[in-house]
Short mmCIF file of C-alpha atoms in Angstrom, two decimals:
data_model
loop_
_atom_site.label_atom_id
_atom_site.label_comp_id
_atom_site.label_asym_id
_atom_site.label_seq_id
_atom_site.Cartn_x
_atom_site.Cartn_y
_atom_site.Cartn_z
CA MET A 627 44.96 36.34 60.29
CA PRO A 628 42.90 37.45 57.27
CA LYS A 629 40.69 35.01 55.43
CA LYS A 630 42.39 33.46 52.41
CA GLU A 631 39.10 33.54 50.50
CA GLU A 632 35.81 35.37 50.82
CA PHE A 633 32.62 33.96 49.28
CA VAL A 634 29.91 36.18 47.84
CA LEU A 635 26.90 34.93 49.79
CA LYS A 636 23.37 36.16 50.42
CA ASP A 637 24.44 37.10 53.96
CA SER A 638 27.71 38.75 52.89
CA ALA A 639 28.24 42.39 53.70
CA PRO A 640 26.24 44.56 51.24
CA GLU A 641 29.47 46.39 50.42
CA LEU A 642 31.09 43.11 49.26
CA ILE A 643 28.06 42.07 47.21
CA LYS A 644 27.97 45.45 45.49
CA ALA A 645 31.73 45.53 44.84
CA SER A 646 31.82 41.97 43.47
CA GLY A 647 29.21 42.71 40.83
CA VAL A 648 27.70 39.20 40.95
CA GLU A 649 24.43 37.78 42.25
CA PRO A 650 25.10 36.26 45.69
CA LYS A 651 24.55 32.53 46.10
CA GLY A 652 24.25 30.42 49.25
CA ARG A 653 24.76 31.55 52.83
CA SER A 654 26.74 30.94 55.97
CA TYR A 655 25.14 28.25 58.12
CA ASP A 656 22.44 29.87 60.25
CA ALA A 657 20.55 28.00 62.94
CA ALA A 658 17.52 30.20 62.24
CA TYR A 659 16.97 28.26 59.01
CA GLU A 660 16.78 24.92 60.83
CA ARG A 661 13.07 25.36 61.44
CA LYS A 662 12.29 25.56 57.73
CA PRO A 663 11.01 22.37 56.02
CA GLY A 664 13.77 20.48 54.23
CA ALA A 665 16.49 22.62 55.82
CA VAL A 666 20.08 21.48 56.28
CA ARG A 667 20.56 21.04 60.04
CA ILE A 668 23.87 20.87 61.87
CA GLU A 669 22.54 17.95 63.95
CA ASP A 670 22.02 15.93 60.76
CA LEU A 671 25.36 16.99 59.27
CA LEU A 672 27.32 16.04 62.37
CA LEU A 673 25.48 12.80 63.12
CA GLY A 674 25.63 11.69 59.49
CA THR A 675 29.35 12.44 59.19
CA LYS A 676 30.14 10.64 62.44
CA LEU A 677 28.15 7.58 61.35
CA ALA A 678 29.96 7.62 58.01
CA CYS A 679 33.35 7.77 59.73
CA VAL A 680 32.79 4.88 62.16
CA ALA A 681 32.06 2.53 59.23
CA ILE A 682 35.84 2.24 58.82
CA THR A 683 35.88 -0.35 61.60
CA ASP A 684 33.86 -3.45 62.53
CA ASP A 685 33.81 -6.16 65.19
CA GLU A 686 36.85 -8.02 63.89
CA PRO A 687 39.91 -7.67 66.19
CA GLY A 688 42.48 -5.17 64.97
CA THR A 689 40.52 -3.72 62.03
CA LEU A 690 41.14 -0.08 62.93
CA ALA A 691 44.79 -0.76 63.79
CA LYS A 692 45.36 -2.34 60.36
CA VAL A 693 43.70 0.52 58.52
CA GLY A 694 45.43 3.10 60.72
CA LYS A 695 48.95 1.93 59.81
CA MET A 696 48.65 3.53 56.37
CA ASN A 697 45.79 5.91 57.15
CA PRO A 698 46.29 7.33 60.66
CA TRP A 699 43.53 9.93 60.10
CA HIS A 700 40.96 7.19 60.69
CA ILE A 701 42.29 6.57 64.20
CA GLU A 702 42.35 10.34 64.78
CA THR A 703 38.74 10.64 63.61
CA LEU A 704 37.36 7.78 65.69
CA SER A 705 39.23 9.11 68.72
CA MET A 706 37.44 12.43 68.23
CA ILE A 707 34.10 10.62 68.06
CA CYS A 708 34.70 8.15 70.89
CA GLY A 709 36.66 10.39 73.24
CA SER A 710 39.92 8.41 73.35
CA VAL A 711 42.22 6.24 71.25
CA GLU A 712 41.47 3.25 73.46
CA GLU A 713 37.72 3.62 72.95
CA ALA A 714 38.21 4.06 69.19
CA HIS A 715 39.73 0.58 68.91
CA LYS A 716 36.79 -1.17 70.54
CA PRO A 717 34.32 -3.24 68.45
CA LEU A 718 31.92 -1.27 66.28
CA THR A 719 28.94 -2.88 68.03
CA HIS A 720 30.18 -1.34 71.28
CA ILE A 721 30.84 2.07 69.67
CA LEU A 722 27.39 2.24 68.09
CA GLU A 723 25.62 1.15 71.25
CA THR A 724 27.65 3.31 73.66
CA HIS A 725 28.02 6.52 71.65
CA PHE A 726 24.94 6.47 69.42
CA GLY A 727 22.41 4.24 71.20
CA LEU A 728 22.18 2.02 68.12
CA THR A 729 21.72 -1.73 67.74
CA VAL A 730 23.53 -3.34 64.80
CA ASP A 731 21.27 -5.25 62.42
CA LYS A 732 23.79 -6.21 59.76
CA PHE A 733 27.46 -5.83 58.91
CA MET A 734 27.81 -5.51 55.13
CA ASN A 735 30.88 -7.20 53.66
CA LEU A 736 30.59 -7.91 49.94
CA ASN A 737 33.63 -8.61 47.78
CA GLY A 738 34.58 -10.48 44.63
CA TRP A 739 33.45 -10.20 41.04
CA SER A 740 30.05 -10.16 39.35
CA GLY A 741 29.72 -10.21 35.59
CA GLY A 742 33.30 -9.02 35.24
CA HIS A 743 32.72 -6.08 37.61
CA PRO A 744 34.67 -5.65 40.88
CA ILE A 745 32.56 -5.78 44.05
CA ASP A 746 33.88 -4.48 47.36
CA THR A 747 31.35 -2.89 49.72
CA GLN A 748 31.53 -2.74 53.50
CA GLY A 749 29.43 -0.95 56.06
CA PHE A 750 26.63 -1.54 58.52
CA ILE A 751 22.90 -1.24 59.10
CA ALA A 752 21.64 -0.28 62.56
CA HIS A 753 18.61 1.25 64.23
CA ASN A 754 16.95 2.41 67.42
CA ASP A 755 13.51 3.83 68.22
CA ASP A 756 14.25 7.09 66.41
CA ILE A 757 16.55 6.41 63.47
CA ILE A 758 17.63 3.78 60.93
CA VAL A 759 21.21 3.95 59.65
CA VAL A 760 22.83 2.64 56.48
CA SER A 761 26.52 3.54 56.51
CA PHE A 762 29.08 2.71 53.81
CA ARG A 763 32.83 2.40 54.38
CA CYS A 764 35.32 4.54 52.47
CA THR A 765 38.09 3.39 50.12
CA THR A 766 40.43 0.93 51.85
CA SER A 767 41.47 -1.70 49.28
CA ALA A 768 42.68 -2.22 45.72
CA MET A 769 39.21 -3.49 44.79
CA ASP A 770 37.74 -0.24 46.13
CA TRP A 771 40.03 1.74 43.84
CA MET A 772 38.92 -0.42 40.91
CA THR A 773 35.35 0.57 41.73
CA ASN A 774 36.38 4.25 41.91
CA PHE A 775 38.08 4.13 38.53
CA ALA A 776 35.37 2.10 36.75
CA ALA A 777 34.22 5.41 35.32
CA THR A 778 32.00 4.11 32.51
CA SER A 779 28.27 4.62 32.93
CA SER A 780 25.34 2.21 32.94
CA GLU A 781 21.60 2.62 32.72
CA TRP A 782 19.80 2.61 36.06
CA GLU A 783 17.53 -0.43 35.75
CA PRO A 784 17.74 -2.51 38.95
CA ASP A 785 14.45 -4.27 38.22
CA GLU A 786 16.15 -5.87 35.21
CA ASP A 787 19.65 -6.27 36.65
CA LEU A 788 19.02 -7.57 40.18
CA ASP A 789 18.40 -11.17 39.16
CA GLN A 790 21.75 -11.42 37.36
CA GLY A 791 23.49 -9.36 40.05
CA HIS A 792 25.32 -6.99 37.72
CA SER A 793 24.77 -4.39 35.02
CA GLY A 794 25.74 -6.67 32.14
CA PHE A 795 28.95 -7.30 30.26
CA CYS A 796 28.54 -4.35 27.88
CA SER A 797 26.39 -2.05 29.99
CA CYS A 798 28.45 0.98 28.98
CA LEU A 799 27.01 0.59 25.45
CA GLU A 800 23.44 -0.32 26.41
CA GLY A 801 21.13 2.64 25.87
CA ARG A 802 23.58 4.15 23.42
CA MET A 803 24.04 1.46 20.79
CA TRP A 804 20.69 -0.16 21.68
CA GLY A 805 18.02 0.00 24.39
CA THR A 806 15.77 2.71 25.78
CA ASN A 807 18.20 5.44 26.85
CA LYS A 808 17.36 5.43 30.57
CA PRO A 809 19.10 7.72 33.10
CA ARG A 810 22.69 6.63 33.69
CA VAL A 811 25.00 6.30 36.69
CA HIS A 812 28.62 5.34 37.46
CA THR A 813 29.06 1.66 36.51
CA GLY A 814 31.32 0.78 39.46
CA PHE A 815 28.98 2.20 42.08
CA TYR A 816 25.92 0.78 40.32
CA ASN A 817 27.23 -2.78 40.33
CA ASN A 818 28.08 -2.53 44.00
CA ILE A 819 24.62 -1.21 44.89
CA LEU A 820 23.04 -4.06 42.94
CA GLN A 821 24.79 -6.46 45.30
CA THR A 822 23.66 -4.40 48.30
CA ILE A 823 19.96 -3.99 47.46
CA PRO A 824 19.02 -7.53 48.62
CA ILE A 825 20.44 -6.57 52.06
CA PHE A 826 18.28 -3.44 52.04
CA GLU A 827 15.25 -5.53 51.17
CA GLU A 828 15.87 -7.78 54.16
CA PHE A 829 16.97 -5.31 56.83
CA VAL A 830 15.79 -1.79 55.87
CA ASP A 831 12.70 -1.99 53.67
CA PRO A 832 10.58 -3.71 56.39
CA LEU A 833 11.23 -0.70 58.67
CA LEU A 834 9.76 1.69 56.09
CA GLY A 835 5.99 1.73 55.86
CA PRO A 836 2.77 3.21 57.25
CA ASP A 837 2.69 0.59 60.00
CA GLN A 838 6.21 1.46 61.21
CA PRO A 839 7.32 4.18 63.71
CA PRO A 840 8.15 7.61 62.19
CA ARG A 841 11.91 7.14 62.26
CA THR A 842 14.46 9.01 60.13
CA LEU A 843 16.47 6.90 57.70
CA TYR A 844 20.08 8.12 57.54
CA VAL A 845 22.08 6.90 54.55
CA VAL A 846 25.66 8.07 54.91
CA GLY A 847 29.20 7.59 53.62
CA HIS A 848 32.61 9.14 53.13
CA SER A 849 34.68 8.92 49.91
CA LEU A 850 33.82 5.64 48.14
CA GLY A 851 31.13 5.18 50.78
CA ALA A 852 29.70 8.57 49.83
CA GLY A 853 29.35 7.44 46.22
CA MET A 854 27.59 4.32 47.43
CA SER A 855 25.28 6.43 49.59
CA THR A 856 24.30 8.35 46.46
CA MET A 857 23.36 5.09 44.73
CA ALA A 858 21.38 4.03 47.81
CA THR A 859 19.63 7.41 47.77
CA ILE A 860 18.46 6.81 44.21
CA TYR A 861 17.19 3.37 45.24
CA PHE A 862 15.26 4.59 48.29
CA LEU A 863 13.82 7.70 46.60
CA GLU A 864 12.73 5.62 43.59
CA LYS A 865 11.22 2.73 45.51
CA PHE A 866 9.24 4.44 48.29
CA ASP A 867 6.55 7.10 48.30
CA TRP A 868 8.04 9.39 50.93
CA LYS A 869 5.09 11.78 50.70
CA THR A 870 2.85 9.24 52.40
CA LEU A 871 5.34 7.42 54.63
CA PRO A 872 5.64 8.48 58.28
CA GLN A 873 9.43 8.18 57.92
CA LYS A 874 11.90 10.85 56.72
CA TYR A 875 14.93 10.41 54.46
CA VAL A 876 18.34 12.00 55.13
CA ASN A 877 21.48 11.44 53.04
CA ILE A 878 24.74 12.93 54.34
CA SER A 879 27.78 12.24 52.16
CA ALA A 880 31.29 13.59 52.79
CA GLY A 881 33.99 13.87 50.14
CA THR A 882 31.56 12.57 47.54
CA PRO A 883 32.79 11.55 44.08
CA ARG A 884 30.51 12.38 41.18
CA SER A 885 28.35 9.41 40.25
CA CYS A 886 25.35 10.50 38.17
CA LYS A 887 24.82 11.57 34.60
CA LYS A 888 22.75 14.73 34.18
CA ALA A 889 19.46 12.99 33.34
CA MET A 890 19.60 10.99 36.58
CA ALA A 891 20.62 14.03 38.62
CA ASP A 892 17.74 16.04 37.15
CA LYS A 893 15.30 13.23 37.98
CA MET A 894 16.47 13.10 41.61
CA GLU A 895 16.36 16.88 41.98
CA GLU A 896 12.75 16.86 40.78
CA LYS A 897 11.87 14.35 43.49
CA LEU A 898 13.71 16.34 46.14
CA ALA A 899 11.98 19.56 45.06
CA GLU A 900 8.67 17.87 45.88
CA LEU A 901 9.82 16.36 49.19
CA ARG A 902 11.78 19.25 50.74
CA PRO A 903 8.76 21.52 51.38
CA LEU A 904 7.12 18.57 53.15
CA ASP A 905 10.26 18.07 55.28
CA LYS A 906 10.41 14.49 54.04
CA ALA A 907 13.88 14.40 52.51
CA VAL A 908 17.26 16.09 52.92
CA VAL A 909 20.13 15.16 50.62
CA CYS A 910 23.38 17.06 51.02
CA ARG A 911 26.99 16.50 50.13
CA VAL A 912 29.67 17.95 52.37
CA VAL A 913 32.84 19.16 50.61
CA ARG A 914 35.99 20.29 52.36
CA ASP A 915 37.80 23.13 50.57
CA GLU A 916 40.33 21.62 48.10
CA ASP A 917 39.17 17.97 48.32
CA LEU A 918 40.06 16.49 44.92
CA VAL A 919 37.73 13.49 45.18
CA ALA A 920 34.66 15.75 45.10
CA LYS A 921 35.72 16.95 41.63
CA VAL A 922 36.02 13.55 39.92
CA PRO A 923 35.31 11.63 37.76
CA PRO A 924 34.80 14.05 34.87
CA ARG A 925 31.56 14.08 32.86
CA TYR A 926 29.49 13.14 35.95
CA VAL A 927 27.53 15.40 38.28
CA HIS A 928 26.40 15.45 41.92
CA ILE A 929 22.95 15.42 43.47
CA GLY A 930 21.74 17.26 46.58
CA LYS A 931 22.55 20.46 48.42
CA LEU A 932 26.20 21.50 48.70
CA VAL A 933 27.57 22.12 52.21
CA PHE A 934 31.04 23.63 51.81
CA LEU A 935 33.71 23.70 54.53
CA THR A 936 36.15 26.52 53.86
CA GLU A 937 39.87 26.52 54.62
CA ASP A 938 39.06 28.78 57.56
CA GLY A 939 36.58 26.23 58.93
CA GLU A 940 33.39 28.10 58.03
CA VAL A 941 30.32 26.07 57.04
CA LEU A 942 28.52 27.41 53.97
CA VAL A 943 25.24 26.11 52.57
CA GLY A 944 24.72 26.23 48.81
CA PRO A 945 27.57 28.56 47.75
CA LYS A 946 28.61 28.89 44.14
CA LEU A 947 32.16 27.64 43.59
CA ASP A 948 33.25 29.72 40.62
CA ASP A 949 35.92 32.41 40.33
CA ASP A 950 33.37 35.23 40.29
CA HIS A 951 31.89 34.19 43.66
CA ILE A 952 35.21 33.44 45.42
CA ILE A 953 37.32 36.49 46.23
CA ASP A 954 40.95 35.71 47.10
CA GLU A 955 43.28 37.97 49.10
CA GLY A 956 44.68 39.74 46.07
CA GLU A 957 41.24 40.40 44.61
CA MET A 958 39.98 41.62 47.99
CA LYS A 959 42.82 44.12 48.26
CA ALA A 960 42.00 45.43 44.79
CA LEU A 961 38.29 45.69 45.60
CA CYS A 962 39.03 47.49 48.89
CA LYS A 963 41.32 49.94 47.09
CA ASP A 964 38.52 50.92 44.74
CA ASN A 965 35.75 50.74 47.40
CA PRO A 966 36.52 52.61 50.64
CA GLN A 967 33.28 51.42 52.27
CA LEU A 968 34.25 47.78 51.67
CA ALA A 969 37.74 48.49 53.05
CA ALA A 970 36.17 49.83 56.26
CA VAL A 971 34.00 46.71 56.59
CA GLU A 972 36.98 44.41 56.09
CA GLU A 973 39.08 46.30 58.63
CA ALA A 974 36.29 46.06 61.20
CA ALA A 975 35.97 42.31 60.51
CA LYS A 976 39.69 41.82 61.11
CA GLU A 977 39.54 43.71 64.40
CA GLU A 978 36.58 41.60 65.53
CA GLU A 979 38.46 38.41 64.65
CA VAL A 980 41.44 39.55 66.73
CA ARG A 981 39.16 40.23 69.70
CA GLU A 982 37.53 36.81 69.42
CA ARG A 983 40.82 34.95 69.18
CA GLY A 984 42.53 36.96 71.88
CA VAL A 985 45.80 38.82 71.72
CA GLY A 986 49.16 37.57 72.94
CA ASP A 987 48.12 33.95 73.34
CA GLY A 988 50.92 32.79 71.10
CA LYS A 989 50.87 29.89 68.68
CA GLU A 990 49.76 26.52 69.96
CA GLU A 991 52.32 23.76 69.66
CA LEU A 992 51.37 21.32 66.90
CA THR A 993 51.14 17.62 67.70
CA SER A 994 53.20 15.12 65.70
CA TYR A 995 50.03 14.15 63.84
CA GLU A 996 49.27 17.77 62.95
CA LYS A 997 52.84 18.30 61.74
CA MET A 998 52.55 15.23 59.52
CA MET A 999 49.22 16.40 58.07
CA LYS A 1000 50.71 19.82 57.25
CA LYS A 1001 53.07 18.10 54.81
CA ILE A 1002 50.26 16.50 52.81
CA PRO A 1003 48.99 18.49 49.79
CA GLY A 1004 45.67 20.21 50.47
CA THR A 1005 43.88 18.35 47.69
CA LEU A 1006 44.55 15.08 49.55
CA ARG A 1007 44.57 16.32 53.15
CA ASP A 1008 41.15 17.91 52.75
CA HIS A 1009 39.71 14.48 51.90
CA CYS A 1010 40.65 13.06 55.30
CA PRO A 1011 37.64 12.39 57.56
CA ASP A 1012 38.92 14.38 60.55
CA TYR A 1013 39.18 17.46 58.33
CA TYR A 1014 35.48 17.04 57.62
CA LEU A 1015 34.48 16.32 61.19
CA GLY A 1016 36.39 19.17 62.88
CA PRO A 1017 34.47 22.18 61.45
CA LEU A 1018 31.12 20.46 62.03
CA VAL A 1019 31.94 19.75 65.68
CA LYS A 1020 33.05 23.37 66.11
CA LEU A 1021 29.81 24.69 64.58
CA TYR A 1022 27.65 22.36 66.63
CA ASN A 1023 29.38 23.41 69.86
CA ARG A 1024 29.09 27.08 68.91
CA ASP A 1025 25.33 26.72 68.38
CA LEU A 1026 25.02 25.14 71.83
CA GLU A 1027 26.58 28.19 73.51
#
């Protein structure tokens, strides 16, 4: 089965790069790059995504069952992580201890209103001798959707806003009508992180310092939780001098909504440019093919390195997602028609794919869950956590071979 899309990457066939007429950008994931400082590593991607996914549950009886009635992909995902449906429904404390070797320090459960802004943040903080984890839960409630759609922006000024616990009643105007014009972020996410920072100060900040073990701090999330992980990333990168700390910072976000204005994104990228060569910080957002959430809200931007999961399940690092760098089937046929050398390369690639998949195996019977998921539009289906986890598991297992 031919690829539906071909990306023009640095490791693409020279014939494709030449025929496309554009400068290649990004590459297919390559384990050889893992040794480079600040590199994206499959171990981090997979661990971070798993830790983001398990935040959907907690220690309360029946939490996953309740969520799974309307969102069965969460049960599917935790079953993949835990090895069985039965294990997936066990308390989160058990899951973290048994499958990750982690001890829970704090369950986060913040909800209500603060200064007229909706607050609804869940997740957990955990650690062991090697890592510290802050994981945020994805969208599960009406209050969560209110946070998602609170698309006005506010100045990032936690030192001023923490005492009152919110950004202010007219924060969307502050810095525009009056004030100092500081870098801005998504108002909904910002107000939720303001409520969360005191928890960080109690349970995470004491584990970061020159007198603490050289652990890695993983801040992770999926969907709404991914947006919250971006806010937490700004907090941790702003507050601590990672150049001198023995600890390392890793942010893995999956299906991340945009949450920063350009000035804030530029500020964070400057910090990351200093920390990556020292192997002190890795910030990457994982995006699955057509996932709509990763493209909203408008007039905001992302931070960090893009890790793109294609429809065919390939894992690409830093590709450019414009029409010039993505060649669809029709465009590929036209390019091959005009470039015989490219046509020969494509034919050889198809033959190799047939050999790898095997001939005459027939189509595998789809499960009832898979049949249901096929009916969901790609823009929504590609946001589901199992669609993120699957390609990463496959890549990790391939690298182990």
